[in-house]
Amino acid sequence: MSASAHYLIRRAALSVLTLWLITIIAFALLRIAPGDAVLAAMARSPGEMSLSAAAMEERRADLGLDRSYAAQYLSWLGGLLRLDPGASIATGLPIGPEVAPRIAVTIQLALLSALTAGLAGTLAGVAAAAWKDGPFDAAARTLALAALSAPAFWLGLILVLALAAWANIFVAAGYRPIWDDPAANLTRIMPAATVLAARPAALVFRIVRISTVEILESDFIRTARARGLTETRILWGHAFPAAALPGITALGVQTVFLLSGAVVIEQVFGLPGLGRSLTEGVLTRDYPLVQFLVLLFGFFALLTNFTMDAVYTRLDPRVRLAA
Amino acid sequence: MMKRFVASGATRAGLVIGLCLVLMLSIGPQMDETDGRGDLQNTLSGPAWPHPLGTDQLGRDALARVARGLRGSLLIGISVALISGVVGGLVGLASGFWRGWPDLLLQRLTDALMALPLLVMALAVIAVTGPTRAGVVIALSVAFTPLVMRVVRSSALALQQAGHVEAARASGATDWHVIAAHLSPNALAPWAVVVSTQVGGAALAEASLSFLGAGPGGDASLGALLGGEAQTYAFAAPWLIVWPGIALALVSVSANLIGDGLARSASPFSRRN
């Protein structure tokens, strides 16, 4: 077995272990809560306040809350393995069908942002390095500092207002799935993806710029110049491939941030994704829903980290294989 | 180190912005008496004297509200940075020094906590604590501690190999002496860098949480000013959205510049600028 395959198997095993720990964290966290799901449901709808002690016990038994924590955990875990995350206590409906269509929204948003950030950050970084200390470089660096400092959701709020006021586009309403109506879907999701991409793009830009500047001063570039290659050829044929790698690393580090940012960006742009479901679940104390969504976000974060690792071991022959 | 820290223009800019923000805090209490109630003759008016930043739907002065929100945001940012700094610092130091199975366990736990997106982790904790100010501080402290722990642990690990630590051990120093006299002072610089940056990070994260409704409302923080009511009036009075966001960005710029300055002056490798 090759060293890199060996490394990836180890990484995969570690990811599964981490995911299992996340199930324990998610389960335990929502059991420390004062009161339980039944009390929380009662607090939510005052009409049910009149539930008698006996009725409450019955409701607890229905939800399986009268069993030991270990038994509750194992039955939850068993349900997850059968792809059945249980039922919401706010609506009483099964969580699976409620959450499934939302996965596509969040994943599409995160992937589009990653793509936008990677492309914009890399291109601007190489260009800024080529025209180092020129007006483009100065403008791009200032923009990057602004993008790193301003909260993404605030940029989103401003964009939503600006689009509505000047272009009469109301992005926060009328989401359509991409397989339904690609044009309507993209006009809703692209502004959100762009805003979410601002911060990672700025970080990729900084890294790519500084590594391109360093590479342009190195020996193999001097050799290429001496051989009489055009500046464009040197920049894109020689410097760019070498500078893209640190850019990909920076983007990889940012993927978990994208999932975190998606939670709030979905709210700003009215996208029916996992993040909005999580927010609603937290505000209504819908513990089974929150528990499952925490796990789902953990799963996607681990999956992206693992994918970035796999891509990276392929791209960089120097990668250190000791985990 | 101190000299190099203040020598950089960027760091000085960070300190100046930070100082201006602190000065702005003194506006808040002063305006409480005059404009806390609101002026119903003068609702949603644009920036003009005597309300330099405009008024909201109840005629309350936007400047006073931004100042009060800023106070809340800074308070939460600093509390979170201190709590996660102290807890993460101590646990990281102990974990990196004694190693063994508790360290192994903590490392796997840190892996799991850090794998979760920040806001997801914080929201899950708020589901338990409720959307109060204390709840937000606890949630963000839980979310920010693992990073501090990682940073301090790795410097404690690296320092154990250092010559002066080995020399101290050879001359019979106790564990406590090594930790107090050799590890802590040397781990202080990376610790300070992370903690100072986290003030801005925590203020931003708190803003997101409050905007989502999972934080204290009213003018408890800059994020609270951006969510809820402000959304309803955003079209008629965009300044209600603009000012808190700018204040928030300044908090974050200031924390980042100071953090960068600390990082530069703490690193022996980057002496120039």
Tab-separated table of C-alpha atoms in Angstrom, chain B residues 25-171:
chain	number	residue	atom	x	y	z
B	25	LEU	CA	-18.189	54.372	25.490
B	26	SER	CA	-18.245	57.486	27.628
B	27	ILE	CA	-20.901	58.971	25.302
B	28	GLY	CA	-23.350	56.222	26.178
B	29	PRO	CA	-24.106	56.962	29.838
B	30	GLN	CA	-24.220	60.704	29.179
B	31	MET	CA	-26.881	60.419	26.531
B	32	ASP	CA	-28.941	57.949	28.541
B	33	GLU	CA	-30.594	60.763	30.447
B	34	THR	CA	-31.364	62.932	27.448
B	35	ASP	CA	-32.307	60.466	24.770
B	36	GLY	CA	-32.972	57.155	26.465
B	37	ARG	CA	-36.749	57.671	26.308
B	38	GLY	CA	-36.965	58.620	22.662
B	39	ASP	CA	-38.508	61.564	20.923
B	40	LEU	CA	-41.764	60.593	19.203
B	41	GLN	CA	-41.866	63.865	17.251
B	42	ASN	CA	-38.666	62.870	15.593
B	43	THR	CA	-38.788	59.214	14.548
B	44	LEU	CA	-36.646	57.659	11.804
B	45	SER	CA	-35.014	60.991	11.005
B	46	GLY	CA	-31.768	60.920	9.073
B	47	PRO	CA	-28.400	62.002	10.398
B	48	ALA	CA	-28.793	65.682	11.391
B	49	TRP	CA	-28.210	67.795	14.502
B	50	PRO	CA	-29.097	67.132	17.368
B	51	HIS	CA	-28.966	63.466	16.353
B	52	PRO	CA	-25.710	63.192	14.382
B	53	LEU	CA	-26.375	59.539	13.471
B	54	GLY	CA	-30.167	59.810	13.082
B	55	THR	CA	-32.958	58.311	15.174
B	56	ASP	CA	-34.814	54.993	15.238
B	57	GLN	CA	-38.527	54.142	15.022
B	58	LEU	CA	-39.125	55.466	18.551
B	59	GLY	CA	-37.045	58.583	18.022
B	60	ARG	CA	-34.185	57.241	20.127
B	61	ASP	CA	-30.775	58.645	19.288
B	62	ALA	CA	-28.787	56.238	17.080
B	63	LEU	CA	-25.437	57.452	18.413
B	64	ALA	CA	-26.420	56.722	22.008
B	65	ARG	CA	-27.708	53.309	21.013
B	66	VAL	CA	-24.554	52.469	19.063
B	67	ALA	CA	-22.475	53.574	22.056
B	68	ARG	CA	-24.483	51.339	24.405
B	69	GLY	CA	-24.377	48.441	21.940
B	70	LEU	CA	-20.632	48.916	21.617
B	71	ARG	CA	-20.260	48.702	25.381
B	72	GLY	CA	-22.182	45.424	25.381
B	73	SER	CA	-20.189	43.997	22.468
B	74	LEU	CA	-16.828	44.916	23.990
B	75	LEU	CA	-17.891	43.539	27.355
B	76	ILE	CA	-18.893	40.217	25.790
B	77	GLY	CA	-15.806	40.137	23.561
B	78	ILE	CA	-13.445	40.781	26.466
B	79	SER	CA	-15.240	38.378	28.837
B	80	VAL	CA	-15.106	35.572	26.285
B	81	ALA	CA	-11.450	36.231	25.454
B	82	LEU	CA	-10.531	36.238	29.167
B	83	ILE	CA	-12.535	33.143	30.104
B	84	SER	CA	-11.351	31.082	27.150
B	85	GLY	CA	-7.849	32.532	27.617
B	86	VAL	CA	-7.579	31.520	31.266
B	87	VAL	CA	-9.293	28.127	30.961
B	88	GLY	CA	-7.637	27.235	27.650
B	89	GLY	CA	-4.275	28.521	28.854
B	90	LEU	CA	-4.226	26.539	32.098
B	91	VAL	CA	-5.603	23.330	30.627
B	92	GLY	CA	-3.306	23.612	27.598
B	93	LEU	CA	-0.266	24.140	29.817
B	94	ALA	CA	-1.116	21.185	32.070
B	95	SER	CA	-2.007	18.984	29.117
B	96	GLY	CA	1.210	19.757	27.246
B	97	PHE	CA	3.339	19.373	30.358
B	98	TRP	CA	2.072	16.155	31.932
B	99	ARG	CA	0.872	14.438	28.736
B	100	GLY	CA	-0.377	10.905	29.396
B	101	TRP	CA	-3.933	9.705	28.934
B	102	PRO	CA	-5.715	12.887	30.104
B	103	ASP	CA	-3.846	14.766	27.382
B	104	LEU	CA	-4.802	12.162	24.798
B	105	LEU	CA	-8.442	12.366	25.823
B	106	LEU	CA	-8.401	16.164	25.779
B	107	GLN	CA	-6.832	16.202	22.345
B	108	ARG	CA	-9.560	14.014	20.867
B	109	LEU	CA	-12.185	16.166	22.586
B	110	THR	CA	-10.559	19.287	21.141
B	111	ASP	CA	-10.597	17.658	17.691
B	112	ALA	CA	-14.328	17.109	18.009
B	113	LEU	CA	-15.048	20.611	19.329
B	114	MET	CA	-12.923	22.239	16.652
B	115	ALA	CA	-14.501	20.167	13.888
B	116	LEU	CA	-17.839	21.786	14.630
B	117	PRO	CA	-18.395	25.127	12.895
B	118	LEU	CA	-18.117	27.928	15.476
B	119	LEU	CA	-21.671	29.223	15.267
B	120	VAL	CA	-23.129	25.711	15.272
B	121	MET	CA	-21.264	24.933	18.490
B	122	ALA	CA	-22.336	28.227	20.073
B	123	LEU	CA	-25.973	27.817	19.014
B	124	ALA	CA	-26.084	24.309	20.476
B	125	VAL	CA	-24.899	25.654	23.838
B	126	ILE	CA	-27.442	28.491	23.677
B	127	ALA	CA	-30.191	25.918	23.138
B	128	VAL	CA	-29.278	24.819	26.672
B	129	THR	CA	-28.488	28.118	28.404
B	130	GLY	CA	-31.142	30.247	26.724
B	131	PRO	CA	-30.500	33.461	24.764
B	132	THR	CA	-29.260	35.610	27.644
B	133	ARG	CA	-26.043	37.622	27.935
B	134	ALA	CA	-24.523	35.032	30.276
B	135	GLY	CA	-25.674	32.297	27.929
B	136	VAL	CA	-23.913	33.912	24.974
B	137	VAL	CA	-20.715	34.385	26.996
B	138	ILE	CA	-20.749	30.726	28.060
B	139	ALA	CA	-21.523	29.525	24.535
B	140	LEU	CA	-18.746	31.553	22.928
B	141	SER	CA	-16.275	30.622	25.670
B	142	VAL	CA	-16.958	26.937	24.975
B	143	ALA	CA	-16.490	27.575	21.261
B	144	PHE	CA	-13.272	29.623	21.617
B	145	THR	CA	-11.453	27.675	24.346
B	146	PRO	CA	-10.217	24.737	22.207
B	147	LEU	CA	-8.104	27.010	19.990
B	148	VAL	CA	-6.328	28.629	22.966
B	149	MET	CA	-5.775	25.194	24.436
B	150	ARG	CA	-4.199	23.929	21.209
B	151	VAL	CA	-1.875	26.903	20.889
B	152	VAL	CA	-0.681	26.842	24.506
B	153	ARG	CA	-0.323	23.050	24.547
B	154	SER	CA	1.864	23.059	21.461
B	155	SER	CA	4.148	25.739	22.860
B	156	ALA	CA	4.369	23.846	26.165
B	157	LEU	CA	5.280	20.695	24.219
B	158	ALA	CA	7.916	22.462	22.155
B	159	LEU	CA	9.411	24.193	25.192
B	160	GLN	CA	10.006	20.909	27.018
B	161	GLN	CA	12.732	20.144	24.473
B	162	ALA	CA	14.390	23.532	25.015
B	163	GLY	CA	17.842	23.651	26.618
B	164	HIS	CA	16.963	25.861	29.548
B	165	VAL	CA	14.074	23.599	30.559
B	166	GLU	CA	16.248	20.503	30.436
B	167	ALA	CA	18.907	22.322	32.436
B	168	ALA	CA	16.351	23.307	35.073
B	169	ARG	CA	15.142	19.723	35.307
B	170	ALA	CA	18.686	18.401	35.587
B	171	SER	CA	19.346	20.735	38.482
